[in-house]
Tab-separated table of C-alpha atoms in Angstrom:
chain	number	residue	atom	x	y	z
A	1	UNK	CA	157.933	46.082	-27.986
A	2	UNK	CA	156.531	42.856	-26.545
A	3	UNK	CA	153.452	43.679	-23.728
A	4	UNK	CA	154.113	42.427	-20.701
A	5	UNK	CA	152.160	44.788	-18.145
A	6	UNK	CA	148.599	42.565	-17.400
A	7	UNK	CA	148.167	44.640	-14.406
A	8	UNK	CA	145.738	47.363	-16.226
A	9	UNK	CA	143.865	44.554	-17.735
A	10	UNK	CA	143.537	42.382	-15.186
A	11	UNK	CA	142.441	45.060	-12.842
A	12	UNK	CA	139.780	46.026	-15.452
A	13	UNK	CA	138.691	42.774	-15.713
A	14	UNK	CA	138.084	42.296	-11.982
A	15	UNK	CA	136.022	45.152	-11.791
A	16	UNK	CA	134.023	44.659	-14.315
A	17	UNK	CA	133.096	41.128	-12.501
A	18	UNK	CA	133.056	42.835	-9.386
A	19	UNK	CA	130.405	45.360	-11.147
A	20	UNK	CA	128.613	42.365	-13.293
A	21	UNK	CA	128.544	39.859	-10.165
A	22	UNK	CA	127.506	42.591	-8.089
A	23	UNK	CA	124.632	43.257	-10.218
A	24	UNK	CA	123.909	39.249	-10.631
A	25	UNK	CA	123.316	39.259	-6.844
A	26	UNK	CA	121.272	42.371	-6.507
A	27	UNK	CA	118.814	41.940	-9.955
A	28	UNK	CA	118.697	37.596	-8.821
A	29	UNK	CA	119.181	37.309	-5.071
A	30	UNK	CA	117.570	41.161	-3.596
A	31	UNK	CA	114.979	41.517	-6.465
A	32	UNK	CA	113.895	38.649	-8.732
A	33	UNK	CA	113.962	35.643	-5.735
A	34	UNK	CA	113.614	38.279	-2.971
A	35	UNK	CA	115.844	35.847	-0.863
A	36	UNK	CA	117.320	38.728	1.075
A	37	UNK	CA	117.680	42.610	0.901
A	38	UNK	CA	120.933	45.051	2.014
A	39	UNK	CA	119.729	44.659	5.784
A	40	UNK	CA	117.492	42.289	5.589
A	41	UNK	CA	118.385	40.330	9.322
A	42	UNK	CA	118.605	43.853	10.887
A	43	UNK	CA	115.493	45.135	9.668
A	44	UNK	CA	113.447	42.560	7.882
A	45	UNK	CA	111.436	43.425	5.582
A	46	UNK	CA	107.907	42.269	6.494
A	47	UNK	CA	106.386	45.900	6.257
A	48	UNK	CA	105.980	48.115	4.003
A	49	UNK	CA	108.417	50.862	5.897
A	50	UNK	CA	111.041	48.405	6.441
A	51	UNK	CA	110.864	46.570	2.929
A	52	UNK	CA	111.162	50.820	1.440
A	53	UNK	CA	113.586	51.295	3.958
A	54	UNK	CA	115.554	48.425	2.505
A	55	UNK	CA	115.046	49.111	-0.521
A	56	UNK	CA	116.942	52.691	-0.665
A	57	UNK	CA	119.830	50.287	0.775
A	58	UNK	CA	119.842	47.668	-2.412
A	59	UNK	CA	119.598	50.756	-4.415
A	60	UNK	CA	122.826	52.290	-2.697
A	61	UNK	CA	124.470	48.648	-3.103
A	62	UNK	CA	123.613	48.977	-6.684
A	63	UNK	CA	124.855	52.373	-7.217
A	64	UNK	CA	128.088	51.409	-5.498
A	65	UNK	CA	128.098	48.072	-8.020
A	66	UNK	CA	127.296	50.635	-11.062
A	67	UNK	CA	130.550	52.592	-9.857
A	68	UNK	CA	132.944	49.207	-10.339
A	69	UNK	CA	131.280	48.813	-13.248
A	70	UNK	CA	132.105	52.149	-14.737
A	71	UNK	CA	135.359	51.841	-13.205
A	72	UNK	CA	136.330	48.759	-15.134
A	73	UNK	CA	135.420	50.278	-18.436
A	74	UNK	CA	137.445	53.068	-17.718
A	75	UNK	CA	140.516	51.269	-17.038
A	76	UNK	CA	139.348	48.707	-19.883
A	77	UNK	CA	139.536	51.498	-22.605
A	78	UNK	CA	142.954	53.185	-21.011
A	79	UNK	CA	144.190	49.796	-20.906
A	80	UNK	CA	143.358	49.369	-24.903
A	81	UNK	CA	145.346	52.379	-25.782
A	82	UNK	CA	148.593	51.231	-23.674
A	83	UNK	CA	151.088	49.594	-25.974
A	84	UNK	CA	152.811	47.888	-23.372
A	85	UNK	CA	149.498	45.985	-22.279
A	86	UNK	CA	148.544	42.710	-23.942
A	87	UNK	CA	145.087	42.270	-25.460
A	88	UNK	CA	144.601	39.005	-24.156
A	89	UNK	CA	141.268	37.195	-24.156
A	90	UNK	CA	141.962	34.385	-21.628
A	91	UNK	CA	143.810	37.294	-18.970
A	92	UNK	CA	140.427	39.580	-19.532
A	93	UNK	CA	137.725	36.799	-19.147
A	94	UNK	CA	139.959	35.358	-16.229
A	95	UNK	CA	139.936	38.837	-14.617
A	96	UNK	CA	136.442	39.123	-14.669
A	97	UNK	CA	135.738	35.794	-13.356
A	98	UNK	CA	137.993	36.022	-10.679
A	99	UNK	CA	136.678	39.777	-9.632
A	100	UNK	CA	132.592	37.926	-9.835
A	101	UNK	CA	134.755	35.317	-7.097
A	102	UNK	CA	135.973	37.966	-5.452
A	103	UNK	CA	133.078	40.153	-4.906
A	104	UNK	CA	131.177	36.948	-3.191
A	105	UNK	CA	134.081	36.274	-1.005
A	106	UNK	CA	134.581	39.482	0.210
A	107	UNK	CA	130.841	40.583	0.558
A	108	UNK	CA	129.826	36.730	1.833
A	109	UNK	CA	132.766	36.852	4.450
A	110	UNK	CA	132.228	40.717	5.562
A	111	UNK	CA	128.554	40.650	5.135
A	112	UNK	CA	127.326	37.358	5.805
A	113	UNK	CA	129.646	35.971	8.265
A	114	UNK	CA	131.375	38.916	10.161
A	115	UNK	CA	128.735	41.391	10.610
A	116	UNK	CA	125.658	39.352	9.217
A	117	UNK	CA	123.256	42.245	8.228
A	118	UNK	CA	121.746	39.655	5.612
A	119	UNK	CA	122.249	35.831	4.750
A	120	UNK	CA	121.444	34.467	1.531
A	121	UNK	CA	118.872	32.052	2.289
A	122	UNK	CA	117.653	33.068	5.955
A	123	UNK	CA	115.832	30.277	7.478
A	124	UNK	CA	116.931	26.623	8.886
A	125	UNK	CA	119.488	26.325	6.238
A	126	UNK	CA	120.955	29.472	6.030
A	127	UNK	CA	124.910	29.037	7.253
A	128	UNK	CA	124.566	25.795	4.460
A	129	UNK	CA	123.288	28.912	1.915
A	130	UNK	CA	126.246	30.886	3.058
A	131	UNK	CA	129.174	28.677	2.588
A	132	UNK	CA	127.653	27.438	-0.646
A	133	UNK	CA	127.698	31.113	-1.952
A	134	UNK	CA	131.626	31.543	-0.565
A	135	UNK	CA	132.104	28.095	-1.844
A	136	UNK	CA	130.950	29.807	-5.263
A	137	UNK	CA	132.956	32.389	-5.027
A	138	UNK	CA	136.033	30.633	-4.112
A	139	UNK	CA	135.286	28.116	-7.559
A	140	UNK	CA	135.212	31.095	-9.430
A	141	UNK	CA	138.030	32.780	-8.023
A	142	UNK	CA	140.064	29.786	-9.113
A	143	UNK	CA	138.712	29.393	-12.655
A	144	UNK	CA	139.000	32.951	-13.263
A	145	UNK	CA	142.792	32.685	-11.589
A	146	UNK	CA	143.541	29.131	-13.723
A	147	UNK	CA	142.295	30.830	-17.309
A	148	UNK	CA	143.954	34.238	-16.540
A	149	UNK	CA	147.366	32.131	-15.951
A	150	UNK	CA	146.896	30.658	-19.605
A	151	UNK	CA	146.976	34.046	-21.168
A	152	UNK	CA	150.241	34.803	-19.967
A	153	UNK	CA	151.823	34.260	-22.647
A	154	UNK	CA	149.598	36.384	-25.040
A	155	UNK	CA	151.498	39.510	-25.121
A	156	UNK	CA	150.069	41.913	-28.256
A	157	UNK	CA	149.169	45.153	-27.328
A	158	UNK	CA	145.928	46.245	-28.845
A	159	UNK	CA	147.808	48.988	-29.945
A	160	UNK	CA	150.953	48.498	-31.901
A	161	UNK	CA	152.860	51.877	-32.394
A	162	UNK	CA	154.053	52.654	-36.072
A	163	UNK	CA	150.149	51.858	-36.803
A	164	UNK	CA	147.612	55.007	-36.701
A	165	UNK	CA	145.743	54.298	-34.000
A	166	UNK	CA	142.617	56.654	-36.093
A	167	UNK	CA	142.617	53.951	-38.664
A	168	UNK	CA	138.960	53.742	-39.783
A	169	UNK	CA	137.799	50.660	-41.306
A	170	UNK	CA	135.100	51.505	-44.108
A	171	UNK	CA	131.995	49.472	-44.226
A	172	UNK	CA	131.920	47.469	-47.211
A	173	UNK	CA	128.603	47.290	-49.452
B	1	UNK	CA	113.810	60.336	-47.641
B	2	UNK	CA	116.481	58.505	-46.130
B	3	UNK	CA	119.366	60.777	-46.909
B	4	UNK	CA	117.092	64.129	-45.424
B	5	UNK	CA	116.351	62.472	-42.553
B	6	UNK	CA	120.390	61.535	-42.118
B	7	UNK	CA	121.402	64.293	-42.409
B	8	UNK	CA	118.834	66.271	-40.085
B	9	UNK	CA	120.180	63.576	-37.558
B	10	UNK	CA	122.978	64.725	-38.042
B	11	UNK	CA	122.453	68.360	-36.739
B	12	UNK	CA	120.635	66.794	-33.743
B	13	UNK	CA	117.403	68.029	-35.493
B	14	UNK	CA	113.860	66.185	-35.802
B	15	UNK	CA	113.571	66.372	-39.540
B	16	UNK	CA	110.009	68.085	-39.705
B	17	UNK	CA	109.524	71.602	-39.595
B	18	UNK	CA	109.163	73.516	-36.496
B	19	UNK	CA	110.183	70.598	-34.215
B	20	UNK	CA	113.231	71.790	-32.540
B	21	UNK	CA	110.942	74.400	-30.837
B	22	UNK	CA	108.562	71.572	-30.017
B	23	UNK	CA	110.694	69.427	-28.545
B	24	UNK	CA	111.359	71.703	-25.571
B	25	UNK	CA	107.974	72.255	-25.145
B	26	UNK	CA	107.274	68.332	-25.334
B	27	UNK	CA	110.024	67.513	-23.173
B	28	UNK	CA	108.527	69.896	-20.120
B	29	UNK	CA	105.004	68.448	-20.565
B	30	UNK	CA	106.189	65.107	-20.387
B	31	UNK	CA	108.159	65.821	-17.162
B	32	UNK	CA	104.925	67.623	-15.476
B	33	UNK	CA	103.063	64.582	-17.065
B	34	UNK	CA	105.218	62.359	-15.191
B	35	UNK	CA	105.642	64.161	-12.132
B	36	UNK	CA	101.881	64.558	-11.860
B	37	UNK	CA	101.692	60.770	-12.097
B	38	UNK	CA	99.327	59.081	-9.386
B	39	UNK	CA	102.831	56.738	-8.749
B	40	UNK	CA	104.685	59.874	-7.892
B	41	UNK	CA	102.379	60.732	-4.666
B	42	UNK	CA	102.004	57.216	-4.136
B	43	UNK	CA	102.474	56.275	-0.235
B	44	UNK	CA	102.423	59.664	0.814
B	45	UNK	CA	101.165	58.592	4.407
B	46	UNK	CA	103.847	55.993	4.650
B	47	UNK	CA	107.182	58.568	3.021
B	48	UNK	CA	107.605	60.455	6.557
B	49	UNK	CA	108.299	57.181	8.027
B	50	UNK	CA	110.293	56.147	5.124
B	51	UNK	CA	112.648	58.923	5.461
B	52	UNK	CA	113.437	59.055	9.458
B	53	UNK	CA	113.899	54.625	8.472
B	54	UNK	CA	117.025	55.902	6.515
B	55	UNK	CA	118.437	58.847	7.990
B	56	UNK	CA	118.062	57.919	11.466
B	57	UNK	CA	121.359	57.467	14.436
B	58	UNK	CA	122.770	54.376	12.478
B	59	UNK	CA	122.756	55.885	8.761
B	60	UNK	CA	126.295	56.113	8.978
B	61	UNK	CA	127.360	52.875	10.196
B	62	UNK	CA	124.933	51.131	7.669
B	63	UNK	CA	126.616	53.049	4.683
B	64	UNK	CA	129.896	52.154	6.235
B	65	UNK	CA	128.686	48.628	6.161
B	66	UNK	CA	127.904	48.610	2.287
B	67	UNK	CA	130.550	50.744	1.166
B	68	UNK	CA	133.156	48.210	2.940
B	69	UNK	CA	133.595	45.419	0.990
B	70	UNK	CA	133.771	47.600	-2.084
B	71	UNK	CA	136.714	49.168	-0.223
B	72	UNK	CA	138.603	46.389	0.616
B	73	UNK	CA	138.242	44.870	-3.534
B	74	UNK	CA	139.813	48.440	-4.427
B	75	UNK	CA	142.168	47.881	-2.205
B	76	UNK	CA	143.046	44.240	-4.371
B	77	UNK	CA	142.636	46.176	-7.613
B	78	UNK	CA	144.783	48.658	-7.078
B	79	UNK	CA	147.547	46.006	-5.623
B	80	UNK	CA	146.839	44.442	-8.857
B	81	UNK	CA	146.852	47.385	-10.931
B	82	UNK	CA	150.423	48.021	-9.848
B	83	UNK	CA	151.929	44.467	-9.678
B	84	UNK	CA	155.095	44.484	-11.875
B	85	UNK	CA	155.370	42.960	-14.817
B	86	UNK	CA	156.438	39.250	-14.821
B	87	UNK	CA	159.082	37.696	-17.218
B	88	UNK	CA	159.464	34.531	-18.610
B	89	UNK	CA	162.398	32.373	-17.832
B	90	UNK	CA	164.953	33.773	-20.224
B	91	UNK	CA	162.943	36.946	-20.939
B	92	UNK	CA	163.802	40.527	-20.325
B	93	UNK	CA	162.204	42.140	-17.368
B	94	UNK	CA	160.222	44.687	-18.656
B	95	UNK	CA	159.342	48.517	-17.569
């Protein structure tokens, strides 16, 4: 039986880079540069109630980012035990760099642009900060789209039937 | 020493003597520890006005606002989770 159905691992692939570029923004961008926070041009941060009140909103983002994340393991390990699924490398890695494009198109053009509750960069520059990040997104998008194309013509399962799928390799030593 | 200690592992045990019973014990004064921790209560002036910043009138809308755009890239994955298989040229259609 030849594996033809990428669907399973392609959708595990772009949640997991939904999940990992979600957490990429909120550990880099929220925390570590403290460019912006959840609501940060509704309620900016410049006091200590605003900047906690903030806060429980990056944490809610994050929780929400955990969830794809979980999600996309799921469907990664379902996916694995599906003999009419390909294990392919380039389809995976393409999956989850098209979901890390995906999640900064969809949260840059619904966050940023349509209802602007942060920007990345606010200041002088800050619609230049914005289209870089979709710009970013958009790049990555179409690598993750271009490599995912290249595995379609990988088609092993993980799983082969006829083979025990409890087959334990022994440590040797 | 190594094998003992394995196998004690093994039936989620510490391997010294007595320790299951202690670890209960340890556990509990760790959380009181903890909780009594000077960062627990810290802020305790500024936590009232914490609390009505998040649950106030616009609580809702603001969780709809983070929630969307995670809805709308479920809404791709599951597309994508159901797309039918593609064949080569030549190839059976599978499913």
């Amino acid at each position: 039986m030849r594996a033809t159905n990428r669907g399973p691992l392609l959708s595990a692939g772009v949640l997991l880079g939904v999940g990992l570029g979600g957490f990429f923004d909120g550990i880099l961008l929220h925390q570590l540069l403290q460019w912006h926070n959840m609501l940060s041009s509704h309620l900016p941060p410049d006091d200590l109630v605003s900047a906690k009140v903030n806060m429980f909103w990056d944490g809610l983002f994050h929780a929400f980012t955990w969830l794809m994340t979980l999600s996309g393991v799921v469907l990664l390990w379902r996916a694995g035990q599906r003999p009419d699924v390909p294990w392919s490398t380039r389809t995976f890695a393409g999956a989850m760099l098209g979901g890390w494009g995906l999640f900064n198109l969809v949260e840059g053009v619904i966050d940023h642009q349509l209802l602007g509750v942060h920007h990345v960069k606010p200041g002088p520059n800050q619609l230049a900060w914005d289209l870089g990040f979709l710009a970013f997104g958009a790049l990555l998008l179409l690598a993750g789209w271009r490599l995912a194309r290249r595995g379609r013509g990988e088609r092993t399962a993980r799983w082969v039937p006829g083979i025990p799928r409890d087959t334990v390799h022994e440590p040797t030593g | 020493m190594g094998k003992t200690r394995h196998t004690a592992c093994a039936r989620g045990r510490l391997p010294i003597q007595g320790m299951p019973r202690m670890r209960g014990a340890a556990a509990t004064v760790l959380v009181a520890v903890l909780l009594a921790a000077p960062a627990v209560s810290a802020c305790t002036t500024c936590r009232p006005a914490v609390q009505a910043g998040i649950f106030d009138e616009r609580f809702w809308g603001r969780l709809a606002i983070t929630v969307l755009p995670f809805l709308v890239i479920l809404l791709v994955v599951a597309v994508l989770y159901r797309a039918r298989p593609r064949a080569f040229p030549g190839e059976e259609q599978a499913g």
